[in-house]
XYZ file of C-alpha atoms in Angstrom:
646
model
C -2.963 -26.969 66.377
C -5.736 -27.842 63.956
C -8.944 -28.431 65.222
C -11.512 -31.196 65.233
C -15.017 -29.731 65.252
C -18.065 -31.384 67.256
C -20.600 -28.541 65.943
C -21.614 -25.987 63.790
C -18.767 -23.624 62.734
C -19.435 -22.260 59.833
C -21.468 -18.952 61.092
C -18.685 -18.782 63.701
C -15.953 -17.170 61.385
C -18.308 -15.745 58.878
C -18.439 -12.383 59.829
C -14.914 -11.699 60.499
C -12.948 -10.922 57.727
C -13.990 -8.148 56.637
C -12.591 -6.419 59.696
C -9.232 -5.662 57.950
C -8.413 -2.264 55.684
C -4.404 -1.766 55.423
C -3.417 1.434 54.025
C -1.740 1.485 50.026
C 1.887 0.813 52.178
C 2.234 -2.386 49.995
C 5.250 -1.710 48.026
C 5.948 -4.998 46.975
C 2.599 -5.146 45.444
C 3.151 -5.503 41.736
C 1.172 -3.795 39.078
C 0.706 -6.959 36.752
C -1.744 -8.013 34.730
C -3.304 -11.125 35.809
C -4.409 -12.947 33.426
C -1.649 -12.107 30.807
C 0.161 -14.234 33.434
C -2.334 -16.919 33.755
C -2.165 -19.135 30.736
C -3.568 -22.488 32.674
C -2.441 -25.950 32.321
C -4.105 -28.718 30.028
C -7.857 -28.941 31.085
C -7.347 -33.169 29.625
C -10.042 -34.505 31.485
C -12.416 -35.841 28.565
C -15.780 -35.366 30.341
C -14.690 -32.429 33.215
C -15.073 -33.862 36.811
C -16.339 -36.828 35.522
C -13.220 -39.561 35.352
C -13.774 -41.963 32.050
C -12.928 -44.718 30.862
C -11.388 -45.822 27.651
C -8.811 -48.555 26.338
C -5.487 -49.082 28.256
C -2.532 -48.207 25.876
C -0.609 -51.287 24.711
C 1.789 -50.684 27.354
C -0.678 -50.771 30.299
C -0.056 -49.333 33.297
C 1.294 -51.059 36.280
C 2.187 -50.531 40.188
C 6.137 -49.923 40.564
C 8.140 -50.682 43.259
C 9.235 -47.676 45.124
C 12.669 -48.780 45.409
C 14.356 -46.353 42.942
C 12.920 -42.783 41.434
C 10.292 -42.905 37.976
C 11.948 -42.989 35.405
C 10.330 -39.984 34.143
C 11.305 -38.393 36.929
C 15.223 -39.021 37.302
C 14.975 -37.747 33.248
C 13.621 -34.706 33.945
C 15.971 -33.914 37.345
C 18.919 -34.167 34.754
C 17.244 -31.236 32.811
C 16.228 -29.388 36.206
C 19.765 -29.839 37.765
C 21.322 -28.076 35.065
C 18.626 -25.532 34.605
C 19.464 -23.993 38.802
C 22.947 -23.499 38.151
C 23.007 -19.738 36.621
C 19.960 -19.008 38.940
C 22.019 -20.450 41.901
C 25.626 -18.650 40.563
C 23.686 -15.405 40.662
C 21.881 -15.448 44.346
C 24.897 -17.321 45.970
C 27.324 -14.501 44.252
C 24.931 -11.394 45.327
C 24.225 -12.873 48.889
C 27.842 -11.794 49.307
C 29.663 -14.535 51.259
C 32.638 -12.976 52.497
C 35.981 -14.313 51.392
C 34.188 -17.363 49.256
C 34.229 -16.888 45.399
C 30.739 -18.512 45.069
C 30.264 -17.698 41.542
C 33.989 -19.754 41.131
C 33.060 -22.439 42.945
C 29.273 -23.223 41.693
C 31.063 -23.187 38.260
C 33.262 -26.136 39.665
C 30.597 -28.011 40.723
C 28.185 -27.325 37.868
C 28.883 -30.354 35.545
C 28.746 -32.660 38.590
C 25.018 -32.938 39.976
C 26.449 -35.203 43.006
C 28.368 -32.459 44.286
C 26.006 -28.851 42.994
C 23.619 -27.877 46.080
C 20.730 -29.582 45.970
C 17.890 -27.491 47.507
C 13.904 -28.240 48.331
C 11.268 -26.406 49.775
C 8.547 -27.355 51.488
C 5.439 -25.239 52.916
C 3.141 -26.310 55.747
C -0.379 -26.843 56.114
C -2.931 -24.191 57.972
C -5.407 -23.120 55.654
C -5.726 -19.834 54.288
C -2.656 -18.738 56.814
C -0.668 -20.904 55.407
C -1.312 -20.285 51.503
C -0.937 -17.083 52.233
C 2.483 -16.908 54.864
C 3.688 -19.076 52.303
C 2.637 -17.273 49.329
C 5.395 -14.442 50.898
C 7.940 -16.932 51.131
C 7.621 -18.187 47.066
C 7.315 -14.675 46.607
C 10.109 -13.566 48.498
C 12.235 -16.445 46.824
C 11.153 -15.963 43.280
C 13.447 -13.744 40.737
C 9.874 -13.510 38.812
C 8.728 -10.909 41.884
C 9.534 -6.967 40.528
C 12.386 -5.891 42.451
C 13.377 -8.785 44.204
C 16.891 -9.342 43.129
C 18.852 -6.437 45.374
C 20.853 -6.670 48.650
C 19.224 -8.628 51.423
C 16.572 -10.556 49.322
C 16.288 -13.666 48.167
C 14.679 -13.978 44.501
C 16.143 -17.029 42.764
C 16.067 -19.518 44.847
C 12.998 -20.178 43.691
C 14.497 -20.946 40.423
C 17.182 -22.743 42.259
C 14.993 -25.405 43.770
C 14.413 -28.844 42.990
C 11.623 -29.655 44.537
C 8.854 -27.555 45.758
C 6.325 -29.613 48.511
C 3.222 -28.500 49.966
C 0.428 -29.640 52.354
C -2.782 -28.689 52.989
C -3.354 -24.560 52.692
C 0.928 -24.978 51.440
C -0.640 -27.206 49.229
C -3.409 -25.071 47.623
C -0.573 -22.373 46.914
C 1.740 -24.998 45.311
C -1.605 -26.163 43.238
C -2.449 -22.803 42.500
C 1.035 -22.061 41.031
C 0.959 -24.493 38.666
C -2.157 -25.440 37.724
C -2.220 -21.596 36.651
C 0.825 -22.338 34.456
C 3.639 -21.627 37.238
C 2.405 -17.945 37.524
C 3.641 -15.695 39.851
C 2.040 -15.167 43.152
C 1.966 -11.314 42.273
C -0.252 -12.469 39.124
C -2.502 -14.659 41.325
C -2.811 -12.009 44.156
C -3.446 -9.191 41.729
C -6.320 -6.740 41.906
C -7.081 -6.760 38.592
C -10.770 -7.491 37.458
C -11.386 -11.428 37.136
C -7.844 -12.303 39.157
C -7.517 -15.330 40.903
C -7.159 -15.404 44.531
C -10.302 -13.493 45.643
C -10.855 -14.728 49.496
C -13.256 -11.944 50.200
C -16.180 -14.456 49.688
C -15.828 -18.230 51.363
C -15.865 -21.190 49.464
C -19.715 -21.659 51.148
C -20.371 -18.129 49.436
C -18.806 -19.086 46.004
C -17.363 -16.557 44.119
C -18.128 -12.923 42.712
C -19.107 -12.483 38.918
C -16.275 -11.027 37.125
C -13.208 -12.468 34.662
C -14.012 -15.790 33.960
C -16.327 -16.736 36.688
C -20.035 -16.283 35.308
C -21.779 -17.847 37.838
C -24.066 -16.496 40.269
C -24.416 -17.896 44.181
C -27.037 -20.812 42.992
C -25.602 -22.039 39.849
C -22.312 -22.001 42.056
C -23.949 -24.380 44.247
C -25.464 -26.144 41.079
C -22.268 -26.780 39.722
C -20.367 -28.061 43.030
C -23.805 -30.628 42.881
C -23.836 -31.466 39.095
C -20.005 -32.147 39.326
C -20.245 -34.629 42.253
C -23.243 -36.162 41.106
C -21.601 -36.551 37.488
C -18.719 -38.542 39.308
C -20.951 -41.244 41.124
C -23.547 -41.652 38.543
C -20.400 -42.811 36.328
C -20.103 -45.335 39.103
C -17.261 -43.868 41.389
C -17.246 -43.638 45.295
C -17.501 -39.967 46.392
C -16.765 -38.348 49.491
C -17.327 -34.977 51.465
C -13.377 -33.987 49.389
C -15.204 -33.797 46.138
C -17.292 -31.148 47.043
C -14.675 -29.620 48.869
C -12.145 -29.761 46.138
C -14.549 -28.791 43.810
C -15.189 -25.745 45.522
C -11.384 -24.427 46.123
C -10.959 -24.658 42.461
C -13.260 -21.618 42.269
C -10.515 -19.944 44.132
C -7.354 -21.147 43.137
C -7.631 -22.144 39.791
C -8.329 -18.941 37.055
C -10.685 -20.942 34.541
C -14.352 -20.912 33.994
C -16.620 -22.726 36.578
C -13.417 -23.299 38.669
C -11.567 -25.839 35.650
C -12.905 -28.609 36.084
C -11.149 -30.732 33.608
C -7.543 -29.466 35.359
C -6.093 -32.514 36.398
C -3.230 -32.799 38.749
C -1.034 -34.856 35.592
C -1.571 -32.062 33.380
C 1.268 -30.508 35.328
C 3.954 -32.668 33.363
C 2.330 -31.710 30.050
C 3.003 -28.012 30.872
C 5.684 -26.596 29.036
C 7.998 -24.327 31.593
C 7.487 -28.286 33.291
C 8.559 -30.368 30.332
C 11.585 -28.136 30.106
C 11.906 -28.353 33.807
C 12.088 -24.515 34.679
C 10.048 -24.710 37.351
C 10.564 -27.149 40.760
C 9.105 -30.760 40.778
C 6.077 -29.981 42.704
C 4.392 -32.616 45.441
C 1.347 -32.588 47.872
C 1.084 -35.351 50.640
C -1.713 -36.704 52.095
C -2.265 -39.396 55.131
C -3.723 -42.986 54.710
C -6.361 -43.669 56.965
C -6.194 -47.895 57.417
C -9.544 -49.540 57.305
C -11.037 -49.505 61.374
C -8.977 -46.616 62.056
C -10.229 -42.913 63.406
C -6.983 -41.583 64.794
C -4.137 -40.646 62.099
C -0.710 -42.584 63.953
C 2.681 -40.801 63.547
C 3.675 -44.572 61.517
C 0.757 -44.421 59.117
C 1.563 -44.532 55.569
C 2.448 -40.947 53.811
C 1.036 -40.501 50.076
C 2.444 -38.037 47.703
C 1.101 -36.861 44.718
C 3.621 -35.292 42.390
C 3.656 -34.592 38.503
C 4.033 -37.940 37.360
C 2.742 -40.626 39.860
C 0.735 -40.972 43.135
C 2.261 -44.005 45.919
C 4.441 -44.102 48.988
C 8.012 -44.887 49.536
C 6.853 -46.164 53.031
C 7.649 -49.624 53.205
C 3.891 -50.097 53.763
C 2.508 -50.477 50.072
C 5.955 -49.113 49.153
C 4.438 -48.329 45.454
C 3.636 -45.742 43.125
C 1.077 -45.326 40.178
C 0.819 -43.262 36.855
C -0.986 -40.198 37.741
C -2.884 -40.000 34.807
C -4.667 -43.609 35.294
C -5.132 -43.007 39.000
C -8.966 -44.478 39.347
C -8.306 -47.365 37.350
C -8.742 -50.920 38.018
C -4.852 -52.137 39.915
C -4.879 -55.404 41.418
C -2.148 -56.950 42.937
C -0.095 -54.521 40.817
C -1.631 -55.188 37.648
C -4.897 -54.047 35.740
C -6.959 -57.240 34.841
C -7.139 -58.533 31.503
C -10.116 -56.510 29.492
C -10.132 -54.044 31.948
C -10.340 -50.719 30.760
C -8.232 -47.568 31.891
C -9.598 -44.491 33.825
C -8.815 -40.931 33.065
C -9.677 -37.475 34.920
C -9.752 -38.760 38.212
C -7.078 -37.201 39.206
C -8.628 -33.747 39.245
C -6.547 -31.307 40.829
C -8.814 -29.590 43.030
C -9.485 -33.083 44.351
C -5.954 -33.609 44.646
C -5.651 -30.444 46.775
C -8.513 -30.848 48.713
C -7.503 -34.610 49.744
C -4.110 -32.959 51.121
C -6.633 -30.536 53.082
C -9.456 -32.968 53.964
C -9.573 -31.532 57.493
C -11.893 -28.713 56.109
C -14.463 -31.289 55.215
C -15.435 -30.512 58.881
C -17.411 -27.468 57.273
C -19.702 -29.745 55.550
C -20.611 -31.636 58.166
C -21.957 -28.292 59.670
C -24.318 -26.789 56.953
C -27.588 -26.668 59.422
C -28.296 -23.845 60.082
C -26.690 -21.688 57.551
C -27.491 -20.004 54.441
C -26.224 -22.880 51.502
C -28.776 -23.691 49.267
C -31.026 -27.112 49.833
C -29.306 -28.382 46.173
C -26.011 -28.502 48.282
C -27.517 -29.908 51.171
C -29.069 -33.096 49.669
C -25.739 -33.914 47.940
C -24.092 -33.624 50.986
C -26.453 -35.527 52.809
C -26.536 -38.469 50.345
C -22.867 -38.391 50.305
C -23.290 -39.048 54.236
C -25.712 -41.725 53.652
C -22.839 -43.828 52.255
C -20.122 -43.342 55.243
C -19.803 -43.853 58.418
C -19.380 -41.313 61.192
C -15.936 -42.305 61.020
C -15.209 -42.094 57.349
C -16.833 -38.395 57.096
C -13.772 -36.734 56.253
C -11.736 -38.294 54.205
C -11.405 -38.937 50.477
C -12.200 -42.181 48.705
C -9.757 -43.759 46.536
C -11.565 -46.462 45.171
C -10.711 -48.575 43.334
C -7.644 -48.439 45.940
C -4.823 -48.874 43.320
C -2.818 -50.938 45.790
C -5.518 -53.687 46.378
C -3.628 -56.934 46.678
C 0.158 -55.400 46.495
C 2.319 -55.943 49.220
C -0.066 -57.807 51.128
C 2.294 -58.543 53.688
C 2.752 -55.296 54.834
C 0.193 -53.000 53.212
C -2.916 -52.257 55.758
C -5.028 -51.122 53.027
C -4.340 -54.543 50.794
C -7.404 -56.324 51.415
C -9.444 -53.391 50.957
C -11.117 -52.459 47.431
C -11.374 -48.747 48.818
C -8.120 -46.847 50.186
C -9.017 -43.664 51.960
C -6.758 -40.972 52.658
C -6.546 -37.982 54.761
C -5.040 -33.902 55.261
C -1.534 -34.856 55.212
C -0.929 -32.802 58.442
C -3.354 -35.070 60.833
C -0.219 -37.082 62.120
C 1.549 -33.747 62.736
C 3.851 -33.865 60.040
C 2.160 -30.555 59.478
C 4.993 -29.712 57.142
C 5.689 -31.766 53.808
C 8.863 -33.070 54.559
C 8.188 -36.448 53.968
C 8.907 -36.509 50.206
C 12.073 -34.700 50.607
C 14.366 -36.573 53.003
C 13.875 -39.750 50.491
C 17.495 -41.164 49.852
C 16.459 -41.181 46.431
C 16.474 -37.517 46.493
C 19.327 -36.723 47.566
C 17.932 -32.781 49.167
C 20.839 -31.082 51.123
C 19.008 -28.260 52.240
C 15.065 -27.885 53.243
C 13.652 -24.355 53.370
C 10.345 -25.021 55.473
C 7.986 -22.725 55.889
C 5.801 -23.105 58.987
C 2.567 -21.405 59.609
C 1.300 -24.250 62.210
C -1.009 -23.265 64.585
C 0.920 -25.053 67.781
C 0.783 -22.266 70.103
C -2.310 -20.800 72.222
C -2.387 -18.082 70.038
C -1.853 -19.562 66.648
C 2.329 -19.373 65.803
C 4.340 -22.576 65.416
C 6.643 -24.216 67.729
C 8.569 -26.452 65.325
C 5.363 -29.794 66.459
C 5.566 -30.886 62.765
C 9.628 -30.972 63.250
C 9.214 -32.794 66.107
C 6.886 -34.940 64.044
C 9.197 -35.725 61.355
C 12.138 -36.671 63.789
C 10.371 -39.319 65.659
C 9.004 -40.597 63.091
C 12.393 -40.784 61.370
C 13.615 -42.915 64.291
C 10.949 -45.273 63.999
C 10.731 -48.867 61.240
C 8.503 -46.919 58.907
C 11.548 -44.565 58.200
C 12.413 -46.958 55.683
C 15.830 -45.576 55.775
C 15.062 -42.066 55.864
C 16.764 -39.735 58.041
C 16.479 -36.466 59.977
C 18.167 -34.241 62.094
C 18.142 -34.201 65.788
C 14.876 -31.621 66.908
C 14.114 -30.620 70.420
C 11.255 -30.818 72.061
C 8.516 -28.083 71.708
C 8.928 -26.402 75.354
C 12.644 -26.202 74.133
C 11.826 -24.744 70.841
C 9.997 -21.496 72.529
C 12.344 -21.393 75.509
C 15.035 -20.680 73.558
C 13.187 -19.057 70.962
C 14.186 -20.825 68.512
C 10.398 -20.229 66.728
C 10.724 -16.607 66.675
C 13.722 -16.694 63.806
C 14.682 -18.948 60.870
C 17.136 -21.678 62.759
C 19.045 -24.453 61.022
C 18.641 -28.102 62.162
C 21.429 -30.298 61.565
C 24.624 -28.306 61.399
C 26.962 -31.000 63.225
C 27.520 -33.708 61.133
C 30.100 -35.265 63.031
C 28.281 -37.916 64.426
C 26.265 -38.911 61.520
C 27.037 -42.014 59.465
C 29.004 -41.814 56.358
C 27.397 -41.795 53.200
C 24.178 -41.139 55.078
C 22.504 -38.057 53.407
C 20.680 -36.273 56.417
C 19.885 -32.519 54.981
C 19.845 -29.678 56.525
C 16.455 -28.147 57.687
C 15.781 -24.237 57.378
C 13.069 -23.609 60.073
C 11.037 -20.511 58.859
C 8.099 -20.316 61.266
C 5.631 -17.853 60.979
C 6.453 -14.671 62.778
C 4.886 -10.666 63.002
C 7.154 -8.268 61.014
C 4.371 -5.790 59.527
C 1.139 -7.568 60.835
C -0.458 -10.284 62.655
C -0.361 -13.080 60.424
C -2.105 -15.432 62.987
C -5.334 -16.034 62.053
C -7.697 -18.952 62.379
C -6.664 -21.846 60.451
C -10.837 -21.928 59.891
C -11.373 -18.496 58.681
C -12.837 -18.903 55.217
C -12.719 -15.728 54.200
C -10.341 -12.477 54.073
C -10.785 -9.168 51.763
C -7.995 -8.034 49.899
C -6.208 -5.900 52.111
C -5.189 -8.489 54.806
C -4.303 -10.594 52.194
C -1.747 -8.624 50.735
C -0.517 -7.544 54.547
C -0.417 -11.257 55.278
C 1.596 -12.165 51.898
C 3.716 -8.630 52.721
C 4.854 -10.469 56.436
C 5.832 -13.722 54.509
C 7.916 -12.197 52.501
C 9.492 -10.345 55.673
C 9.820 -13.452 57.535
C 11.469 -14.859 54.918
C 14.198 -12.234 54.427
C 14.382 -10.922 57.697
C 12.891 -7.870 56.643
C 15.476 -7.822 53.307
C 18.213 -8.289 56.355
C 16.901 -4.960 58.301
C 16.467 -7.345 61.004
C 19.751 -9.233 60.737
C 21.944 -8.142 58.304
C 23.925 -11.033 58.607
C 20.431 -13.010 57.331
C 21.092 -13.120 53.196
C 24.787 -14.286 53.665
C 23.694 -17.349 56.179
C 21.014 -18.135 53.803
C 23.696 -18.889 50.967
C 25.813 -20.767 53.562
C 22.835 -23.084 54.059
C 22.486 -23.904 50.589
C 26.165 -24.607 50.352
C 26.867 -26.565 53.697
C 26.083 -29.804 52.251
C 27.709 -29.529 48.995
C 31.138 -27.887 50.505
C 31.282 -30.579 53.468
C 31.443 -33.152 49.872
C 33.836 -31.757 48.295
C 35.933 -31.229 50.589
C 35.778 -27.231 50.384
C 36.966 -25.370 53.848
C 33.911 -23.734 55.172
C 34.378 -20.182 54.514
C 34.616 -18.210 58.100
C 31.683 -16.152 57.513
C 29.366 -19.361 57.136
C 31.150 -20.595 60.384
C 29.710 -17.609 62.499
C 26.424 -18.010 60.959
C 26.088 -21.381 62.028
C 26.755 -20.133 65.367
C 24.203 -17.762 64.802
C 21.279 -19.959 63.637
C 21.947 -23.679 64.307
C 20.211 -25.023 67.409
C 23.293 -25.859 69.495
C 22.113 -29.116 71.274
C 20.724 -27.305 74.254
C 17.242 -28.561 75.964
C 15.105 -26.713 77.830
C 11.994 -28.332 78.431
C 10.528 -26.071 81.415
C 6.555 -25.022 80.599
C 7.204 -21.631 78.619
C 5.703 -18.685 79.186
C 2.388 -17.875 76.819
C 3.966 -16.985 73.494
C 2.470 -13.580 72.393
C 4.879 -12.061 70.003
C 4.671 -8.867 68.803
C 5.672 -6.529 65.091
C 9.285 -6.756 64.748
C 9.191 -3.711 61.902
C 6.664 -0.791 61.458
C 3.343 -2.274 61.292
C 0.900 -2.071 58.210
C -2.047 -0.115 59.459
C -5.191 -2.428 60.055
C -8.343 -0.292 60.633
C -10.045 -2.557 63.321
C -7.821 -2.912 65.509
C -5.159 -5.818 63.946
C -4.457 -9.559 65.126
C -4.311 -10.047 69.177
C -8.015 -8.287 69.596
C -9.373 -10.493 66.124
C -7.540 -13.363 67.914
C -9.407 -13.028 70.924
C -12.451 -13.095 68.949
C -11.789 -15.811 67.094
C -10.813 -17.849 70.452
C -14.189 -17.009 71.518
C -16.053 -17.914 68.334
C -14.223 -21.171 68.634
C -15.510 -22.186 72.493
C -18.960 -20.848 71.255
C -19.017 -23.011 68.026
C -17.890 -26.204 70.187
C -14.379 -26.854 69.564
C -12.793 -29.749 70.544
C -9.083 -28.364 70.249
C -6.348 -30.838 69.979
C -2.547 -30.544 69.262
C -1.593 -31.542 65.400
């Protein structure tokens, strides 16, 4: 579930997070230095927050059909494809695939990108949960990590990705990755002095002094104002996401006053990008048409990767330049002695429009300690929207005015407002990566939804993506076959990774369907269910929470089931041996016995899902999850929840 808030929550979760202490058991916890790891993207924006304009180049810009990949793109995948194969020939050989030659066979396939796996990642949305449950998981699957390339774990298949998708609090960690130079999560949660992810204060609070934050609380709260207020008095619509992208950066990105000349196109001038040794990484948001207040499961999915911002929906069915997002388009085109804008694409916007839920927090600010400065541009931001427009963030000029007028909702509309890509319950970013275009085999997603009564997943987004897949806005993507949710817990299919889309015998020809890794959220060495609206954690839980990722992940490095590494590596391969023809090694046969869902339904009510440590548990001085859970149940009927399913 997320939640849709009718009242004042911010006091509600205040207090709560400093209610963790874990003992020094972390031993994955690396001794790095953080910022010899943090060298930061391109800070391009010409005048910080503030977009600007300034002559088109000769060879303006223009909307493009989404009919094929960017060029840019489909240049830099030839680079990338070639770049996973050692990293792939190394964690396919050590996951130890009995009686398959891996190592052989990925040197078959290595000069033909058609037939070498092709494997994505994608990491759902749930706030700090789910940056930090999926923070474990990159970490887990990252060759970077210190000691993470031994029997039972998983590091390189970070490096073995393609793509790498995120939404929402997946979003912020995919953001924080590489706006911070594709760092390491052990660099970004390190407890050096001046490090990067410090949660202990909330975004409300701003952050400590220390490294390269020199702010104190006001001039925090002057700066979120001074940046907003920069942005419209340059003539640009602003929305409740500037202030709230504004204020992640503090936390996510490691630059003074939060970076706020990062933009989100800076990514592709990055150099570990530009020589593609890192995963093409993409955040999604929702459309919102114009009259509309619920999010449908057919609205039109944005993404927002390295190079351009649009939708393959067959909706506007177009995609921008990143870098002139906030200029002028019209039908397609910009107007004759029209300028071009740069910097709007900040990336703490970008992140914050994939997470535009949390907006609901500064709708709330009566009451509570934030300074008057913050609460007159808030207000005034108000003044300009409706009710119903409060949350989400403004896109104007709406770079798809007048294109595809036939079928775009948003074509008659100078403004196009988008928002949290997990609001039609696609709360994992899966969208971008069952494109044809693609051409993923394999999904590893990562789900720290908060479905259940007591905050764990059961597989809704899945469930999401598969209808939606059977509907006309599929455009001609597909998906496997998913259960319903009763089924999912009933067979427990949401307590362990499970594979969706083992039998291929009845799918079409030529049809690339991938296969889906399932990874929800689970207790190995703590509770990892927390609110999705907690804004704040201290450093402790953090590092328990990232700990359990990176057990859920692994299966405890296979402790759980040893047979876990090997059916990983049969995963990536499925796809890639079914097109070629290879016999499916015996081994990978009994894991797909093991993990695939095999077509049963069970759609009884389940019993109240309350699962509990599968290893020994991290000790939490106040008394760990199910008691804070409680609490946090309560603070939500006190604060005036309206809870709905997402």
């Amino acid at each position: 579930m997320k939640f849709s808030l009718v009242a004042s929550v911010v006091t509600a979760f205040s207090a709560g997070a400093n209610a963790y202490a874990i003992s020094a058991e972390d031993a994955y916890l690396e001794g790095l230095t953080a910022l010899g790891h943090l060298r930061r993207a391109l800070p391009n924006s010409p005048n910080g927050y503030t977009p600007t304009s300034r002559d088109c180049p000769s060879n303006a810009p223009s909307v493009r059909a989404a009919a094929e990949l960017s060029s840019q793109e489909t240049a830099w995948l030839e680079r990338r494809r070639n770049n996973t194969v050692e990293p792939m020939r190394d964690l396919l050989t050590r996951l130890n695939i009995t009686g398959f030659d891996a190592g052989s066979y990925i040197d078959r396939v290595s000069n033909n990108a058609s037939e070498l796996p092709n494997i994505g990642i994608a990491v759902s949305g749930g706030g700090w949960r789910a940056l930090m449950n999926g923070a474990g998981a990159i970490k887990a699957f990252d060759s970077r990590t210190d000691n993470n390339t031994g029997r039972g774990q998983l590091g390189g298949l970070l490096q073995s990705a393609t793509y790498l998708a995120g939404l929402s609090g997946g979003g912020w960690l995919v953001g924080s990755i590489f706006i911070n130079n594709y760092t390491t999560v052990g660099a970004l949660q390190s407890h050096d002095a001046g490090s990067t992810w410090q949660f202990e204060n909330s975004v409300l609070e701003g952050p400590d002094k220390g490294g390269l934050q020199i702010l104190d609380t006001a001039q925090y709260y002057g700066s979120l104002s001074d940046a907003v207020t920069g942005k419209r008095d340059a003539g640009f619509d602003v929305s409740l996401t500037d202030v709230w992208g504004r204020a992640l950066s503090f936390q996510l990105i490691n630059a003074t006053d939060g970076g706020p000349a990062y933009t989100w196109s800076s990514i592709s001038l990055a150099q570990d990008f530009q020589d593609a040794n890192t995963p093409f990484p993409i955040l999604v948001a929702d459309a919102r048409a114009p009259g509309e207040t619920l999010i449908p499961g057919n609205t039109t999915v944005y993404e927002f990767n390295a190079f351009e911002m649009g939708t393959w929906d067959p909706t506007a069915y177009g995609f921008i330049p990143m870098q002139y997002l906030g200029t002028n388009f019209t039908a397609g085109s910009v107007p004759n002695n029209d300028q071009c804008v740069v910097g709007f694409d900040n990336a703490g916007f970008i992140m914050g429009t994939s997470s535009s839920l949390f907006n609901q927090f500064l709708l709330n600010l009566n009451g509570t300690d934030i300074p008057q400065s913050l609460r007159d541009i808030v207000s005034s931001i108000l003044n300009t929207l409706s009710s119903d427009n409060n949350d989400i963030a403004d896109y104007t000029p709406n770079p798809f005015f007048h294109y595809n007028p036939q079928s775009n909702p948003s074509a008659n509309s100078s403004r196009l407002t988008l928002v949290d890509g997990g609001e039609d319950l696609q709360n994992i970013p899966l969208h971008p990566l069952i494109q044809p275009n693609r051409h993923v085999d394999v999904i590893f997603a990562v789900d720290s939804s908060a479905d259940t009564e007591y905050i764990w997943p059961n597989a809704t987004a899945l469930v999401a993506t598969y209808q939606r897949s059977l509907a006309d806005v599929a455009n001609g993507t597909t998906f496997p076959s998913i259960p319903d949710q009763n089924t999912i817990v009933n067979l427990g299919l949401n307590t362990h990774p499970t594979f969706f889309g083992c039998d291929t015998s009845n799918m079409t020809d030529g049809i690339n369907v991938p296969l889906v890794v399932y990874i929800p959220n689970s207790p190995y060495v703590t509770y990892s269910n927390f609110s999705t609206f907690q804004l704040s954690t201290n450093n402790s839980y953090r590092d328990a929470v990232i700990l359990n990722g990176q057990n859920v992940v692994t299966m405890g490095n296979g402790t759980v089931d040893e047979t876990w590494p090997a059916c990983a590596g049969c995963a990536i391969l499925s796809r890639s041996l079914e097109r070629t023809r290879t016999d499916i090694p015996e081994v990978c046969n009994q894991c797909f016995e093991r993990f695939c869902w095999n077509g049963t339904v069970d759609s009884r009510d389940p019993p109240r899902y309350e699962p509990t440590v599968l290893l020994g548990e991290i000790n939490i001085a106040n008394s760990a999850a199910t008691r804070s859970i409680n609490w946090l149940a309560a603070g939500v009927a006190a604060a005036g929840f309206v809870i709905t399913t997402i």
